[in-house]
Coordinates of C-alpha atoms in Angstrom, one line a residue:
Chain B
X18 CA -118.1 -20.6 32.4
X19 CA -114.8 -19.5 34.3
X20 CA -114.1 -16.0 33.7
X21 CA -111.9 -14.2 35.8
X22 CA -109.9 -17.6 37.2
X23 CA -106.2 -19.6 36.5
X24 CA -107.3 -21.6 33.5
X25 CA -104.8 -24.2 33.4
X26 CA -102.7 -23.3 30.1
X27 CA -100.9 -26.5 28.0
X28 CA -99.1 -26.3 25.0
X29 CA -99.0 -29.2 23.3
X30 CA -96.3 -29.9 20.7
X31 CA -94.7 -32.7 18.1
X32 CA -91.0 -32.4 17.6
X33 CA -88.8 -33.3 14.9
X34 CA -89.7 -36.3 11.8
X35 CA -92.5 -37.7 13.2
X36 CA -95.7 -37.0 11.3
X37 CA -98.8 -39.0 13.7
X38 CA -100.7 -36.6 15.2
X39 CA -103.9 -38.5 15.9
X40 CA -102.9 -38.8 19.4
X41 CA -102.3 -35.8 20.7
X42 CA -105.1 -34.5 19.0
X43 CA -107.1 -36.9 21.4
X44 CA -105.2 -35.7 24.1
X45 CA -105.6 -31.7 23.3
X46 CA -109.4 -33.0 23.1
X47 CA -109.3 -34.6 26.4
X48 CA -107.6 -31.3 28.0
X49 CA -110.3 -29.1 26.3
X50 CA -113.1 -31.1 28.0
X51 CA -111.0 -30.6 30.9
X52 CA -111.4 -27.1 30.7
X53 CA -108.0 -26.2 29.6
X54 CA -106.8 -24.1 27.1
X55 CA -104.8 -26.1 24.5
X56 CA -102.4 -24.5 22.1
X57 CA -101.6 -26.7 19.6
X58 CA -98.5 -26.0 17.6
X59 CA -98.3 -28.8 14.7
X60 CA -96.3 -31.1 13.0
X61 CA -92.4 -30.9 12.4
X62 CA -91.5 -27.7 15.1
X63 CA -87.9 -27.8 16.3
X64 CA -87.0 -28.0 20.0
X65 CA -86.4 -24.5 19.6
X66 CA -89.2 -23.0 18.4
X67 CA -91.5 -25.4 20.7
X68 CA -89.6 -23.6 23.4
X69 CA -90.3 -20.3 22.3
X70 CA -93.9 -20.9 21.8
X71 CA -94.1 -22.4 25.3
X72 CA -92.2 -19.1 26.2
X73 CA -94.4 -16.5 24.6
X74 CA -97.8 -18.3 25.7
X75 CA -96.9 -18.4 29.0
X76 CA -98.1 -22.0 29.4
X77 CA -98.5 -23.6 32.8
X78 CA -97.6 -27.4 31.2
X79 CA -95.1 -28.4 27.7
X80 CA -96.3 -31.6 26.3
X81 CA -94.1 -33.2 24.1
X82 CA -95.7 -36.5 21.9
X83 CA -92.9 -38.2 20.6
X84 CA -93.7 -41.2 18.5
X85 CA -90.2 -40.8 16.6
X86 CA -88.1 -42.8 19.3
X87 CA -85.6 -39.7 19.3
X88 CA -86.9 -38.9 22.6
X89 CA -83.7 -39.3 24.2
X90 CA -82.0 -36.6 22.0
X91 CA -85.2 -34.1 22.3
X92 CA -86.5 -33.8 25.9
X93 CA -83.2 -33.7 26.9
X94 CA -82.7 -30.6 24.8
X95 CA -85.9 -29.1 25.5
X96 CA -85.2 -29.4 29.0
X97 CA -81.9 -27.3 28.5
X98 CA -83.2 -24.6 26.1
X99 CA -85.8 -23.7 29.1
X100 CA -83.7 -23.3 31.6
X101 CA -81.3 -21.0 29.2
X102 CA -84.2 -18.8 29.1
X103 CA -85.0 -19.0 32.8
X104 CA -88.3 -21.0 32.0
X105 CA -87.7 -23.9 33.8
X106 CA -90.6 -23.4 36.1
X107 CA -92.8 -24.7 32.6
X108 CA -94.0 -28.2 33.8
X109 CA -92.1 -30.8 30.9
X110 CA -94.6 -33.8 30.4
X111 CA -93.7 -36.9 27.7
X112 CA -96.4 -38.7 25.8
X113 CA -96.0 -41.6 22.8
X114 CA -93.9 -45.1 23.0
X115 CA -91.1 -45.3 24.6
X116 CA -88.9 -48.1 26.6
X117 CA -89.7 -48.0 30.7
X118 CA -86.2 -47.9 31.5
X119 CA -86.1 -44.2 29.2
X120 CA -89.1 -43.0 30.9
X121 CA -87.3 -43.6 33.8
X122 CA -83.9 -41.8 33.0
X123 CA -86.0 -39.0 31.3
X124 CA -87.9 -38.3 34.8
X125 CA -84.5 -37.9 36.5
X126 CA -83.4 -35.3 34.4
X127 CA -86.5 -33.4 35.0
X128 CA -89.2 -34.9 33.0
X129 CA -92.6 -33.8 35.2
X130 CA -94.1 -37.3 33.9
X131 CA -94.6 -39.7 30.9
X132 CA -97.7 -40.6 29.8
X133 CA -97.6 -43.6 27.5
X134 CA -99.2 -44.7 24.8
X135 CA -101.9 -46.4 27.1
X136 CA -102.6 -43.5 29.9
X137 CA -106.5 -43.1 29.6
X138 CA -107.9 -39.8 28.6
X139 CA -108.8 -38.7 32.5
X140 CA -105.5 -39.8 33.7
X141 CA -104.3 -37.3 31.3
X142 CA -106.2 -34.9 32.8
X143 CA -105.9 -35.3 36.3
X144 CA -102.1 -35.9 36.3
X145 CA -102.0 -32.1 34.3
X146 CA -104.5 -30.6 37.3
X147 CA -102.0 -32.1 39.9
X148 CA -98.7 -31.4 38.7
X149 CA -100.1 -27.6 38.2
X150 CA -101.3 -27.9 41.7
X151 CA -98.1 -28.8 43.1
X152 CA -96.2 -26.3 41.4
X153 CA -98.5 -23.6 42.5
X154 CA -99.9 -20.1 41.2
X155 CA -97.6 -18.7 38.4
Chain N
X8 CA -87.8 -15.0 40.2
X9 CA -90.3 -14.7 37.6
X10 CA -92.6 -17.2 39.1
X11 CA -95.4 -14.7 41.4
X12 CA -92.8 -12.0 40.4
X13 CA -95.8 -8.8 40.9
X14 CA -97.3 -7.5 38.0
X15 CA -95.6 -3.8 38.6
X16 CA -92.4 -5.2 38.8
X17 CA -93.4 -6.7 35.5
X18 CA -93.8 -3.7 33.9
X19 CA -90.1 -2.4 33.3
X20 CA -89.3 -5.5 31.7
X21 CA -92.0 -5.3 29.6
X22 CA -91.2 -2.2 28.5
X23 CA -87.6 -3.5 27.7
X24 CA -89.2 -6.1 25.2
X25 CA -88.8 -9.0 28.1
X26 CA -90.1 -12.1 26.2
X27 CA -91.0 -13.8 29.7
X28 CA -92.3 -11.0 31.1
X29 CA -94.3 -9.7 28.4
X30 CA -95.9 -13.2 28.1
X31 CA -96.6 -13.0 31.7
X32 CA -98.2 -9.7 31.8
X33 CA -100.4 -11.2 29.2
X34 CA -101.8 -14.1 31.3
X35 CA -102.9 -11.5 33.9
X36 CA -104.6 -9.3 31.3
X37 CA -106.7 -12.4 30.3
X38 CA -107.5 -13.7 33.9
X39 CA -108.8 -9.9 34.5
X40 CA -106.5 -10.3 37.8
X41 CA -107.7 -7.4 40.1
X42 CA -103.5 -7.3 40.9
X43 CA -102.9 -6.6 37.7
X44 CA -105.0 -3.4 37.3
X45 CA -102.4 -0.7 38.3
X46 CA -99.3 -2.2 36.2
X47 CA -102.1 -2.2 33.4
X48 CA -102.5 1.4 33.6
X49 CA -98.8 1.9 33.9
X50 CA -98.6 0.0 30.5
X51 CA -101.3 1.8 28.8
X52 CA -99.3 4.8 29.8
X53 CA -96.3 3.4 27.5
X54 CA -98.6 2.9 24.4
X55 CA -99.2 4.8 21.3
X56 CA -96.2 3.8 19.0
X57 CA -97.6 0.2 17.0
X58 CA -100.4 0.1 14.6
X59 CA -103.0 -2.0 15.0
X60 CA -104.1 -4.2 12.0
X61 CA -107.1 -6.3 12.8
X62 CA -107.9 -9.4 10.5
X63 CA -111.5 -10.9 10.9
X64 CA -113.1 -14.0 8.7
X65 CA -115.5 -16.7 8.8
X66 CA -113.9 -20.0 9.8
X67 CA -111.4 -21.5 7.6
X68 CA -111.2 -18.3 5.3
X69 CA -107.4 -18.4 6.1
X70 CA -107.2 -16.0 8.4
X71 CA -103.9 -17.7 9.8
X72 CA -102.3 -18.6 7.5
X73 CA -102.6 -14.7 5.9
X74 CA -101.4 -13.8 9.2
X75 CA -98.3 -15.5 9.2
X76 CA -97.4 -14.4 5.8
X77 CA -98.2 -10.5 6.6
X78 CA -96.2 -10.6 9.8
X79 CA -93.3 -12.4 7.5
X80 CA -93.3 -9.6 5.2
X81 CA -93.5 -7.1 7.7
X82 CA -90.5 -8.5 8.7
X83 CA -88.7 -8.0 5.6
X84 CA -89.5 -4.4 6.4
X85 CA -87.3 -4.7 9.3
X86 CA -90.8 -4.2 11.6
X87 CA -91.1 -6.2 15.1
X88 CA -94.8 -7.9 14.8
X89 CA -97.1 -8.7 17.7
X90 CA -99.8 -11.4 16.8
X91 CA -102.9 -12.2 19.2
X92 CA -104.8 -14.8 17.5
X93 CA -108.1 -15.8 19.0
X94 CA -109.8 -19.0 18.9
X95 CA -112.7 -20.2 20.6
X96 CA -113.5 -21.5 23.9
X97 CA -115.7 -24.4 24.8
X98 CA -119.4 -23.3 26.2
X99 CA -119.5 -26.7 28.2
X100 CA -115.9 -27.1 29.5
X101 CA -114.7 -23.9 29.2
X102 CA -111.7 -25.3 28.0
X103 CA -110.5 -24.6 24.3
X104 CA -107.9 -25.2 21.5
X105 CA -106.1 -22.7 20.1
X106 CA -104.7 -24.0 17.2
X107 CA -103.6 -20.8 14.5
X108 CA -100.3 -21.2 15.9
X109 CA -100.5 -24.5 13.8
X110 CA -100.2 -22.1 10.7
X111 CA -97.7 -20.0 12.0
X112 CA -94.5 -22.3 11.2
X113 CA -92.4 -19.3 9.5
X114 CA -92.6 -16.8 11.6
X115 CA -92.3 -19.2 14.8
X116 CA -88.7 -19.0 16.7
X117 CA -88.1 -14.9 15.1
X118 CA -87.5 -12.7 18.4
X119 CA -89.1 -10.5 16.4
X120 CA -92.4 -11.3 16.2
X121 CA -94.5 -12.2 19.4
X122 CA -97.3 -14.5 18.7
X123 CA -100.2 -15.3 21.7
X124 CA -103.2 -17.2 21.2
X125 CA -105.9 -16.2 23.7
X126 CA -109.4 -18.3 24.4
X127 CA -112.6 -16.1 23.9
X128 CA -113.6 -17.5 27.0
X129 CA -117.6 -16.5 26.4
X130 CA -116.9 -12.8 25.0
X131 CA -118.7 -12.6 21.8
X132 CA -118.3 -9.8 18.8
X133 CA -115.2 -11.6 17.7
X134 CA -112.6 -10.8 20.5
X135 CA -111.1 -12.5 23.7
X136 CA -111.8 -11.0 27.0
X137 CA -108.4 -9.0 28.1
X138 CA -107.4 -8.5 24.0
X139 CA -107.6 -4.6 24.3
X140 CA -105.1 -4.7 27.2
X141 CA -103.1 -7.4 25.0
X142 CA -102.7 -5.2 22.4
X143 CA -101.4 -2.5 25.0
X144 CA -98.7 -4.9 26.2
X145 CA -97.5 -5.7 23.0
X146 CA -97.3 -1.9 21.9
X147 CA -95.6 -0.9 25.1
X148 CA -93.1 -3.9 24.2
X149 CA -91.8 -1.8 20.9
X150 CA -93.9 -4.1 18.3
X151 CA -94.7 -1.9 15.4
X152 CA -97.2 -3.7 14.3
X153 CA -99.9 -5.7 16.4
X154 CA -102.4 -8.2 14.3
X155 CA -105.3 -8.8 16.0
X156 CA -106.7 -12.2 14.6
X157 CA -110.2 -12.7 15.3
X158 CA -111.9 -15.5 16.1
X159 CA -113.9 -17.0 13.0
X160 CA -116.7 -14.8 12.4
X161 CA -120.1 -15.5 11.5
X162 CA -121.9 -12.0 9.7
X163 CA -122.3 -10.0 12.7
X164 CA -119.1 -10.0 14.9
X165 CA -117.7 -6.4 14.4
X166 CA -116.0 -5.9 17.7
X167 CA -112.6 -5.4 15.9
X168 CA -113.2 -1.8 15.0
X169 CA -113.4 -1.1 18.6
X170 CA -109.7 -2.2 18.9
X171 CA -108.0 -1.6 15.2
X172 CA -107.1 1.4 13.3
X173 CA -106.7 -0.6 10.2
X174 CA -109.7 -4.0 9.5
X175 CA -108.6 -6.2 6.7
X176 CA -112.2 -8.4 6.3
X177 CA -111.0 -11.8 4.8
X178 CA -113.5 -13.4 2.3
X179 CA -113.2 -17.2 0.8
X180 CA -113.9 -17.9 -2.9
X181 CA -117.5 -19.9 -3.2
X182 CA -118.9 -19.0 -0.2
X183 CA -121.8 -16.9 -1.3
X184 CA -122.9 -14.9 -4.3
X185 CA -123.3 -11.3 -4.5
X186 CA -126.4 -10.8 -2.3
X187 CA -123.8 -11.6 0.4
X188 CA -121.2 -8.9 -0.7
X189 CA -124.4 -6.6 -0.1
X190 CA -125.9 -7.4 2.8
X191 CA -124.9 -5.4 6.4
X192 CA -122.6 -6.6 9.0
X193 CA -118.6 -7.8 8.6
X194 CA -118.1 -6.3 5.2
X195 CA -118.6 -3.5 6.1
X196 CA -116.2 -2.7 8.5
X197 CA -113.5 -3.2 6.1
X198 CA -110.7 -0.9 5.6
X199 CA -109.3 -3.3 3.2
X200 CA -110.7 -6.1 1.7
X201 CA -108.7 -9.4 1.0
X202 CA -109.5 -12.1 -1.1
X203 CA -108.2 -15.4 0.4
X204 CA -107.1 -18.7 -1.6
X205 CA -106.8 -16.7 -5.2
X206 CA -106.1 -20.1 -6.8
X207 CA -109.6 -21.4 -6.4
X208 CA -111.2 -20.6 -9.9
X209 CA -114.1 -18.7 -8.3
X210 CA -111.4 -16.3 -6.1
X211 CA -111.9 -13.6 -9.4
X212 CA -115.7 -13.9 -9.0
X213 CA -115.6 -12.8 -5.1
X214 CA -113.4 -10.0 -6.5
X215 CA -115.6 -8.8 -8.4
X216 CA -118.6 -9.1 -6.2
X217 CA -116.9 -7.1 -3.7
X218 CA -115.8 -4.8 -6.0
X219 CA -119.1 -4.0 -7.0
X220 CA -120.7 -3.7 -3.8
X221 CA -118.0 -1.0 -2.9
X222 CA -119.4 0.4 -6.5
X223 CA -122.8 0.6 -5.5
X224 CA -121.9 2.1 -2.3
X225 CA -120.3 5.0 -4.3
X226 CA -123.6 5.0 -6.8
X227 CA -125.4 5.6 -4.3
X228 CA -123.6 8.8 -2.9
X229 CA -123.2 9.8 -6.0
X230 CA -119.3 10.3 -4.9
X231 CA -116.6 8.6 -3.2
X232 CA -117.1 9.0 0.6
X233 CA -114.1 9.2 2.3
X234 CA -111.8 6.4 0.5
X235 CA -112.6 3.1 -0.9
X236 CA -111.6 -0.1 0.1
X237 CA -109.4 -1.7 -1.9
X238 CA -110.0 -5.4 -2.5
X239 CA -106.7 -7.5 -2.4
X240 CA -106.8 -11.1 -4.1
X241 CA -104.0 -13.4 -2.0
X242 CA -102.7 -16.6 -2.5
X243 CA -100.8 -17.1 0.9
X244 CA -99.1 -20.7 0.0
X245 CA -98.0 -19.1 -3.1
X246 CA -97.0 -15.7 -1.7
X247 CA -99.1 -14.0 -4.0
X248 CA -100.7 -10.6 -3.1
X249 CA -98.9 -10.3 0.7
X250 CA -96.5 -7.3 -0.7
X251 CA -99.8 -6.0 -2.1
X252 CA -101.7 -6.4 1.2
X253 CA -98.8 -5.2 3.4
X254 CA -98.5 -1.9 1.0
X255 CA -102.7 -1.6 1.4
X256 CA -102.5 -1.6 5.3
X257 CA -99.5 0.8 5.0
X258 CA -101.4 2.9 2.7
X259 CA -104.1 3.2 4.9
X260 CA -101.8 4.0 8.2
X261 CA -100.6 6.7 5.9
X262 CA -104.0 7.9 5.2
X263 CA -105.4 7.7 8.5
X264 CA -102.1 9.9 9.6
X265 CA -103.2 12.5 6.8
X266 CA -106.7 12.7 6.7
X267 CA -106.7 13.4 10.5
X268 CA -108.6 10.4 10.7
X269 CA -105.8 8.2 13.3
X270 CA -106.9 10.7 16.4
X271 CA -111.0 9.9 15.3
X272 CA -110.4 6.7 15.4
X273 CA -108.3 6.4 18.5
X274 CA -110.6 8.0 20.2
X275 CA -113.5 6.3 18.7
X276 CA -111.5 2.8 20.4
X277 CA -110.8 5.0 23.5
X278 CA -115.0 5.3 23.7
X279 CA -115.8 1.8 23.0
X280 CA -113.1 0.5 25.1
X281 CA -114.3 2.1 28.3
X282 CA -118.0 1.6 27.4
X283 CA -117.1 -2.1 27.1
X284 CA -114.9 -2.3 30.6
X285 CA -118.0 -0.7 32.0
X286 CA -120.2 -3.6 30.8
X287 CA -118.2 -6.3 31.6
X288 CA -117.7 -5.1 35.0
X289 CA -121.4 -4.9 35.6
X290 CA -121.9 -8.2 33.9
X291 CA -119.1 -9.9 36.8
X292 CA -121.1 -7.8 39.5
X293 CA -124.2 -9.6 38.2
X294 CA -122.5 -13.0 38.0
X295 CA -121.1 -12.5 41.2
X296 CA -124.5 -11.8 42.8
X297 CA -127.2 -13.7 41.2
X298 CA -125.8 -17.2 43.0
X299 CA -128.6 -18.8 44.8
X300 CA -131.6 -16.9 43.1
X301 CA -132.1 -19.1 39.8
X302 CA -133.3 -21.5 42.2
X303 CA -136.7 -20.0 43.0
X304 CA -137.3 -18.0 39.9
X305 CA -136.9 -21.3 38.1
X306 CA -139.7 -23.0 39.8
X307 CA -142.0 -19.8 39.5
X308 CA -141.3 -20.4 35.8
X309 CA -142.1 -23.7 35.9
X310 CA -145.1 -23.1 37.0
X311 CA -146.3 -20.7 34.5
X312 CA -147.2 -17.8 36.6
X313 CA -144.5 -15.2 35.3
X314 CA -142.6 -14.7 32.2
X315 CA -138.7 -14.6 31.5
X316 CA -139.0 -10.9 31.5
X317 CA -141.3 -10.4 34.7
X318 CA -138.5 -13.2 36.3
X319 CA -135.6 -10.9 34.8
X320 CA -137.1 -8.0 36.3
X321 CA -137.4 -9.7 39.8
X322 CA -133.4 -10.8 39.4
X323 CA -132.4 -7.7 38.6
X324 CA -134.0 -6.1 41.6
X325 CA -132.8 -8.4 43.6
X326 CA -129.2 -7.7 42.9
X327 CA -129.5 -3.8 43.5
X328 CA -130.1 -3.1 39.7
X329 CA -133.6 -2.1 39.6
X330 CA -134.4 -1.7 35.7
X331 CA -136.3 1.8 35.0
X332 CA -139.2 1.7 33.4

């Protein structure tokens, strides 16, 4: 078992009315077996406090499942509160349905990635191992 | 930048109460980074202030949710809380999820209270490798109080009391009778005893049970040793008990303060603490050393010629730790 190395830290969150949570369950699954550590912060969390959390556990990767179609409203949001408090070096990846064109606009505003609904389990994983890798050591 | 910003330049703005920084500092306590070492010790320098209130349970006692609602009426006393909640981490992937924040909802988004989750990440007795130090951040940050919540304990996990001056031992309703209440291990490491999920029917009965296995204790002496735990039935959901539980652990602070007991115990953790540093570091010296000698031993084994211990023995010596006789 790793010890004394960079465990790859994700925090994985659902924003606002949207109460299916089977999916990122799978997903915070798929990152355990990955050998990540997961924080999971449940249903209904405000932008805000999803940013805080991130914040305070210092996570390499913010994963936002949106299933809600307000993703236009949230990211864009989340993406601003971070960079209020100078944490925009915390990797912002979108998960849950959404129109390609979105995904699209979302990525240019600073989105990392967006996984849809049909991203298999270890493309999951290895997009998370190389965006961390590109970014670097923290 | 904060990004690879050194862990000593860390340390000022951890002392101010640096959200960003202070979560920082914690990721290098976990990972044990040998960079970290020095600002550590400047840190532990800083500390003293914040009491330390650990909560331990078996799994699903409600140890989280309790949390919350303590640090939320700690907060009506106008006190900053520092939470570390452990969960555990995979012995396959070493990957894990730490899901007490999940709980947590009322107290999330309050700059006053700090919450981390941290991974065990193999440590066993209850605690996360790097919580000791994590504790030290928090206090050096100006939290009053730091809740140390364990991972879900099984009977025999008592590592807490090596890092808390105050152990509140969560119990479920209907998980036992009173043979439990008696037997050794996690009870009795209990400062203060709580009584989780009072609405369940049974909750009196655990009561009780405890109540009277603290009884028998004093039957037994034939006097009250020292100063009995109370037992504090909660209904977290309902709010019910938390002022109670709050004014318990505050109670106890107080008489640890009196009684003299405070500088025992903090020196009692200061023994442990480096006894337990000094283990781990041999245990990574051995990890670090053994590579590439499993190999052979393992086919020895095989073949039956030598035991586990004899092959122990041979591993031992082969890393420079020749065991005495």
């Amino acid at each position: 078992m790793k010890t004394k190395t960079d465990t790859i830290r994700v925090i994985i969150a659902k924003v606002g009315l949207d109460g299916h949570d089977r999916g990122v369950k799978i997903v915070a699954r798929a990152l355990r077996d990955g050998g990540m550590d997961v924080v999971y912060t449940g249903l209904h969390r405000t932008a805000e406090e999803v940013v805080d959390a991130a914040v305070q556990e210092d996570v390499d990767v913010l994963g936002v499942s949106l299933l809600s179609g307000a993703h236009m409203t949230i990211f864009p949001k989340i993406l601003q509160l971070l960079k209020q408090k100078g944490a925009d070096d915390i990797l912002v990846v979108g998960g849950g349905v959404m129109p390609d064109d979105e995904a699209a606009e979302l990525k240019k505003m600073g989105v990392k990635e967006i996984l849809l609904q049909d991203t298999p389990p270890e493309v999951i994983v290895s997009t998370i191992r190389r965006l961390v890798a590109e970014r670097g050591p923290k | 930048m904060m990004r690879r910003a050194s862990s000593l330049d860390l340390v000022d703005a951890v002392s101010a109460g640096e959200p960003r920084a202070i979560a920082r500092m914690l990721s290098r306590a976990e990972s044990g980074a040998v960079e970290a070492r020095s600002a550590l010790d400047l840190i532990y320098q800083r500390t003293g202030r914040a009491h330390v209130v650990g909560i331990t349970g078996v799994p699903g006692s409600g140890k989280s949710t309790l949390v919350a609602k303590v640090a939320a009426q700690f907060r009506t006393r106008r006190r900053k809380v520092g939470i570390i909640a452990i969960d555990p981490s995979s012995p396959f992937s070493g990957g894990s999820i730490l899901g007490d924040r999940i709980r947590m909802g009322e107290v999330t988004g309050d700059p006053g209270v700090f919450v981390r989750s941290m991974a065990t990440r193999g440590a066993l007795g209850g605690l996360a490798r790097g919580t000791l130090e994590a504790v030290d951040i928090l206090d050096a940050a100006g939290y009053e109080v730091v809740i140390i919540e364990t991972v879900g304990v099984g009977q025999d996990e008592v590592d807490i009391v090596r890092a808390a001056h105050t152990t509140v031992v969560v119990s479920a309703p209907g998980l036992g009778d009173d043979i439990q209440a008696i037997k050794a291990g996690v009870l009795e490491i209990a400062d203060i005893h709580a009584v989780s999920k009072g609405d369940k029917p049974e909750a009196d009965k655990t009561v009780s049970d405890l109540k009277g296995m603290l009884g028998l204790g004093v039957a037994l002496a034939g006097r009250i040793v020292g100063r009995l735990a109370p037992v504090v039935k909660t209904c977290a959901p309902k709010n019910e008990g938390i002022a109670e539980l709050v004014e318990a652990i505050d109670a106890h602070r107080e008489y640890l303060a009196s009684s003299g007991e405070l500088e025992q115990r903090r020196q009692a953790i200061r023994e442990r603490r480096t006894l337990k540093a000094a283990e781990v570091i041999l245990h990574d010296e051995f990890e670090n050393h053994r590579e590439g000698r499993m190999a052979a031993l393992l086919a020895e084994l095989g073949t039956g010629r030598i035991s586990p211990q004899t092959a122990a023995r041979r591993l031992l010596a082969h890393v420079g730790m020749e065991a005495s006789e």
